[in-house]
Amino acid sequence: MYAVIKTGGKQYKVAKGDVLRVEKLNAAAGEMISFDQVLMLGDDQGTT
């Protein structure tokens, strides 16, 4: 399963366990954070 998220004016395709390097977040390196702008979810069956 994967998701397309939006943060900092950019879109990223991410999956569970991915490490993502983004700009303009107020968090320490390695800290787990949540994203509220999920644009799409998908898997091998399709997208929603």
PDB file of N, CA and C in Angstrom:
ATOM      1  N   MET A   1       0.851  -1.172   0.000  1.00  0.00           N
ATOM      2  CA  MET A   1       0.000   0.000   0.000  1.00  0.00           C
ATOM      3  C   MET A   1       0.895   1.232   0.000  1.00  0.00           C
ATOM      4  N   TYR A   2       0.441   2.274  -0.682  1.00  0.00           N
ATOM      5  CA  TYR A   2       1.170   3.532  -0.702  1.00  0.00           C
ATOM      6  C   TYR A   2       0.176   4.682  -0.591  1.00  0.00           C
ATOM      7  N   ALA A   3       0.702   5.865  -0.321  1.00  0.00           N
ATOM      8  CA  ALA A   3      -0.108   7.079  -0.259  1.00  0.00           C
ATOM      9  C   ALA A   3       0.637   8.192  -0.971  1.00  0.00           C
ATOM     10  N   VAL A   4      -0.121   9.136  -1.483  1.00  0.00           N
ATOM     11  CA  VAL A   4       0.457  10.371  -1.996  1.00  0.00           C
ATOM     12  C   VAL A   4       0.052  11.458  -1.013  1.00  0.00           C
ATOM     13  N   ILE A   5       1.051  12.124  -0.432  1.00  0.00           N
ATOM     14  CA  ILE A   5       0.803  13.164   0.560  1.00  0.00           C
ATOM     15  C   ILE A   5       1.322  14.492   0.034  1.00  0.00           C
ATOM     16  N   LYS A   6       0.830  15.566   0.640  1.00  0.00           N
ATOM     17  CA  LYS A   6       1.298  16.899   0.279  1.00  0.00           C
ATOM     18  C   LYS A   6       1.845  17.570   1.529  1.00  0.00           C
ATOM     19  N   THR A   7       3.055  18.121   1.421  1.00  0.00           N
ATOM     20  CA  THR A   7       3.655  18.888   2.500  1.00  0.00           C
ATOM     21  C   THR A   7       4.647  19.868   1.897  1.00  0.00           C
ATOM     22  N   GLY A   8       4.681  21.068   2.430  1.00  0.00           N
ATOM     23  CA  GLY A   8       5.612  22.075   1.934  1.00  0.00           C
ATOM     24  C   GLY A   8       5.397  22.436   0.481  1.00  0.00           C
ATOM     25  N   GLY A   9       4.161  22.308  -0.013  1.00  0.00           N
ATOM     26  CA  GLY A   9       3.855  22.645  -1.391  1.00  0.00           C
ATOM     27  C   GLY A   9       4.275  21.595  -2.403  1.00  0.00           C
ATOM     28  N   LYS A  10       4.731  20.439  -1.932  1.00  0.00           N
ATOM     29  CA  LYS A  10       5.170  19.361  -2.822  1.00  0.00           C
ATOM     30  C   LYS A  10       4.383  18.093  -2.514  1.00  0.00           C
ATOM     31  N   GLN A  11       4.326  17.183  -3.491  1.00  0.00           N
ATOM     32  CA  GLN A  11       3.657  15.902  -3.313  1.00  0.00           C
ATOM     33  C   GLN A  11       4.693  14.785  -3.277  1.00  0.00           C
ATOM     34  N   TYR A  12       4.445  13.793  -2.408  1.00  0.00           N
ATOM     35  CA  TYR A  12       5.367  12.676  -2.241  1.00  0.00           C
ATOM     36  C   TYR A  12       4.590  11.366  -2.235  1.00  0.00           C
ATOM     37  N   LYS A  13       5.110  10.365  -2.927  1.00  0.00           N
ATOM     38  CA  LYS A  13       4.548   9.019  -2.868  1.00  0.00           C
ATOM     39  C   LYS A  13       5.311   8.277  -1.778  1.00  0.00           C
ATOM     40  N   VAL A  14       4.592   7.781  -0.774  1.00  0.00           N
ATOM     41  CA  VAL A  14       5.222   7.143   0.379  1.00  0.00           C
ATOM     42  C   VAL A  14       4.546   5.817   0.696  1.00  0.00           C
ATOM     43  N   ALA A  15       5.282   4.951   1.374  1.00  0.00           N
ATOM     44  CA  ALA A  15       4.759   3.664   1.831  1.00  0.00           C
ATOM     45  C   ALA A  15       5.220   3.444   3.269  1.00  0.00           C
ATOM     46  N   LYS A  16       4.597   2.514   3.949  1.00  0.00           N
ATOM     47  CA  LYS A  16       4.936   2.213   5.334  1.00  0.00           C
ATOM     48  C   LYS A  16       6.421   1.897   5.447  1.00  0.00           C
ATOM     49  N   GLY A  17       7.068   2.533   6.414  1.00  0.00           N
ATOM     50  CA  GLY A  17       8.485   2.306   6.657  1.00  0.00           C
ATOM     51  C   GLY A  17       9.408   3.222   5.877  1.00  0.00           C
ATOM     52  N   ASP A  18       8.863   4.016   4.939  1.00  0.00           N
ATOM     53  CA  ASP A  18       9.699   4.948   4.180  1.00  0.00           C
ATOM     54  C   ASP A  18      10.270   6.027   5.091  1.00  0.00           C
ATOM     55  N   VAL A  19      11.457   6.485   4.745  1.00  0.00           N
ATOM     56  CA  VAL A  19      12.064   7.647   5.395  1.00  0.00           C
ATOM     57  C   VAL A  19      11.991   8.774   4.383  1.00  0.00           C
ATOM     58  N   LEU A  20      11.397   9.876   4.780  1.00  0.00           N
ATOM     59  CA  LEU A  20      11.141  10.984   3.869  1.00  0.00           C
ATOM     60  C   LEU A  20      11.881  12.223   4.344  1.00  0.00           C
ATOM     61  N   ARG A  21      12.598  12.851   3.436  1.00  0.00           N
ATOM     62  CA  ARG A  21      13.301  14.096   3.754  1.00  0.00           C
ATOM     63  C   ARG A  21      12.512  15.245   3.129  1.00  0.00           C
ATOM     64  N   VAL A  22      11.961  16.115   3.981  1.00  0.00           N
ATOM     65  CA  VAL A  22      11.148  17.239   3.505  1.00  0.00           C
ATOM     66  C   VAL A  22      11.657  18.537   4.111  1.00  0.00           C
ATOM     67  N   GLU A  23      11.214  19.628   3.532  1.00  0.00           N
ATOM     68  CA  GLU A  23      11.591  20.953   4.011  1.00  0.00           C
ATOM     69  C   GLU A  23      10.507  21.520   4.920  1.00  0.00           C
ATOM     70  N   LYS A  24      10.883  22.460   5.747  1.00  0.00           N
ATOM     71  CA  LYS A  24       9.952  23.310   6.497  1.00  0.00           C
ATOM     72  C   LYS A  24       9.083  22.578   7.507  1.00  0.00           C
ATOM     73  N   LEU A  25       9.594  21.547   8.155  1.00  0.00           N
ATOM     74  CA  LEU A  25       8.843  20.896   9.225  1.00  0.00           C
ATOM     75  C   LEU A  25       9.547  21.152  10.543  1.00  0.00           C
ATOM     76  N   ASN A  26       8.772  21.419  11.562  1.00  0.00           N
ATOM     77  CA  ASN A  26       9.316  21.679  12.882  1.00  0.00           C
ATOM     78  C   ASN A  26       9.371  20.368  13.667  1.00  0.00           C
ATOM     79  N   ALA A  27      10.330  19.503  13.295  1.00  0.00           N
ATOM     80  CA  ALA A  27      10.488  18.200  13.944  1.00  0.00           C
ATOM     81  C   ALA A  27      11.960  17.810  13.899  1.00  0.00           C
ATOM     82  N   ALA A  28      12.376  17.029  14.856  1.00  0.00           N
ATOM     83  CA  ALA A  28      13.761  16.562  14.910  1.00  0.00           C
ATOM     84  C   ALA A  28      13.964  15.413  13.921  1.00  0.00           C
ATOM     85  N   ALA A  29      15.185  15.260  13.449  1.00  0.00           N
ATOM     86  CA  ALA A  29      15.516  14.155  12.546  1.00  0.00           C
ATOM     87  C   ALA A  29      15.195  12.830  13.222  1.00  0.00           C
ATOM     88  N   GLY A  30      14.508  11.947  12.511  1.00  0.00           N
ATOM     89  CA  GLY A  30      14.143  10.644  13.043  1.00  0.00           C
ATOM     90  C   GLY A  30      12.831  10.624  13.806  1.00  0.00           C
ATOM     91  N   GLU A  31      12.257  11.785  14.068  1.00  0.00           N
ATOM     92  CA  GLU A  31      10.995  11.860  14.801  1.00  0.00           C
ATOM     93  C   GLU A  31       9.840  11.416  13.906  1.00  0.00           C
ATOM     94  N   MET A  32       8.902  10.637  14.445  1.00  0.00           N
ATOM     95  CA  MET A  32       7.741  10.200  13.678  1.00  0.00           C
ATOM     96  C   MET A  32       6.701  11.312  13.692  1.00  0.00           C
ATOM     97  N   ILE A  33       6.177  11.644  12.516  1.00  0.00           N
ATOM     98  CA  ILE A  33       5.172  12.698  12.398  1.00  0.00           C
ATOM     99  C   ILE A  33       4.004  12.193  11.561  1.00  0.00           C
ATOM    100  N   SER A  34       2.908  12.928  11.588  1.00  0.00           N
ATOM    101  CA  SER A  34       1.719  12.592  10.800  1.00  0.00           C
ATOM    102  C   SER A  34       1.469  13.687   9.776  1.00  0.00           C
ATOM    103  N   PHE A  35       0.905  13.307   8.641  1.00  0.00           N
ATOM    104  CA  PHE A  35       0.544  14.254   7.597  1.00  0.00           C
ATOM    105  C   PHE A  35      -0.968  14.247   7.445  1.00  0.00           C
ATOM    106  N   ASP A  36      -1.578  15.430   7.389  1.00  0.00           N
ATOM    107  CA  ASP A  36      -3.034  15.497   7.286  1.00  0.00           C
ATOM    108  C   ASP A  36      -3.528  15.688   5.857  1.00  0.00           C
ATOM    109  N   GLN A  37      -2.638  15.951   4.918  1.00  0.00           N
ATOM    110  CA  GLN A  37      -3.046  16.128   3.525  1.00  0.00           C
ATOM    111  C   GLN A  37      -2.692  14.874   2.718  1.00  0.00           C
ATOM    112  N   VAL A  38      -3.542  13.857   2.837  1.00  0.00           N
ATOM    113  CA  VAL A  38      -3.370  12.619   2.074  1.00  0.00           C
ATOM    114  C   VAL A  38      -4.219  12.754   0.817  1.00  0.00           C
ATOM    115  N   LEU A  39      -3.568  12.776  -0.337  1.00  0.00           N
ATOM    116  CA  LEU A  39      -4.257  13.033  -1.597  1.00  0.00           C
ATOM    117  C   LEU A  39      -4.781  11.767  -2.262  1.00  0.00           C
ATOM    118  N   MET A  40      -4.098  10.628  -2.037  1.00  0.00           N
ATOM    119  CA  MET A  40      -4.495   9.386  -2.704  1.00  0.00           C
ATOM    120  C   MET A  40      -3.922   8.200  -1.941  1.00  0.00           C
ATOM    121  N   LEU A  41      -4.654   7.092  -1.952  1.00  0.00           N
ATOM    122  CA  LEU A  41      -4.179   5.818  -1.425  1.00  0.00           C
ATOM    123  C   LEU A  41      -4.205   4.810  -2.558  1.00  0.00           C
ATOM    124  N   GLY A  42      -3.250   3.893  -2.563  1.00  0.00           N
ATOM    125  CA  GLY A  42      -3.234   2.893  -3.617  1.00  0.00           C
ATOM    126  C   GLY A  42      -2.549   1.616  -3.189  1.00  0.00           C
ATOM    127  N   ASP A  43      -2.831   0.546  -3.942  1.00  0.00           N
ATOM    128  CA  ASP A  43      -2.170  -0.743  -3.755  1.00  0.00           C
ATOM    129  C   ASP A  43      -2.183  -1.461  -5.100  1.00  0.00           C
ATOM    130  N   ASP A  44      -1.877  -2.748  -5.101  1.00  0.00           N
ATOM    131  CA  ASP A  44      -1.829  -3.479  -6.366  1.00  0.00           C
ATOM    132  C   ASP A  44      -3.214  -3.679  -6.997  1.00  0.00           C
ATOM    133  N   GLN A  45      -4.285  -3.369  -6.255  1.00  0.00           N
ATOM    134  CA  GLN A  45      -5.653  -3.499  -6.768  1.00  0.00           C
ATOM    135  C   GLN A  45      -6.170  -2.210  -7.413  1.00  0.00           C
ATOM    136  N   GLY A  46      -5.505  -1.074  -7.143  1.00  0.00           N
ATOM    137  CA  GLY A  46      -5.954   0.205  -7.693  1.00  0.00           C
ATOM    138  C   GLY A  46      -5.759   1.338  -6.709  1.00  0.00           C
ATOM    139  N   THR A  47      -6.415   2.456  -6.984  1.00  0.00           N
ATOM    140  CA  THR A  47      -6.276   3.644  -6.149  1.00  0.00           C
ATOM    141  C   THR A  47      -7.628   4.121  -5.661  1.00  0.00           C
ATOM    142  N   THR A  48      -7.595   4.920  -4.588  1.00  0.00           N
ATOM    143  CA  THR A  48      -8.808   5.555  -4.075  1.00  0.00           C
ATOM    144  C   THR A  48      -8.535   7.002  -3.775  1.00  0.00           C
TER     145      THR A  48
END
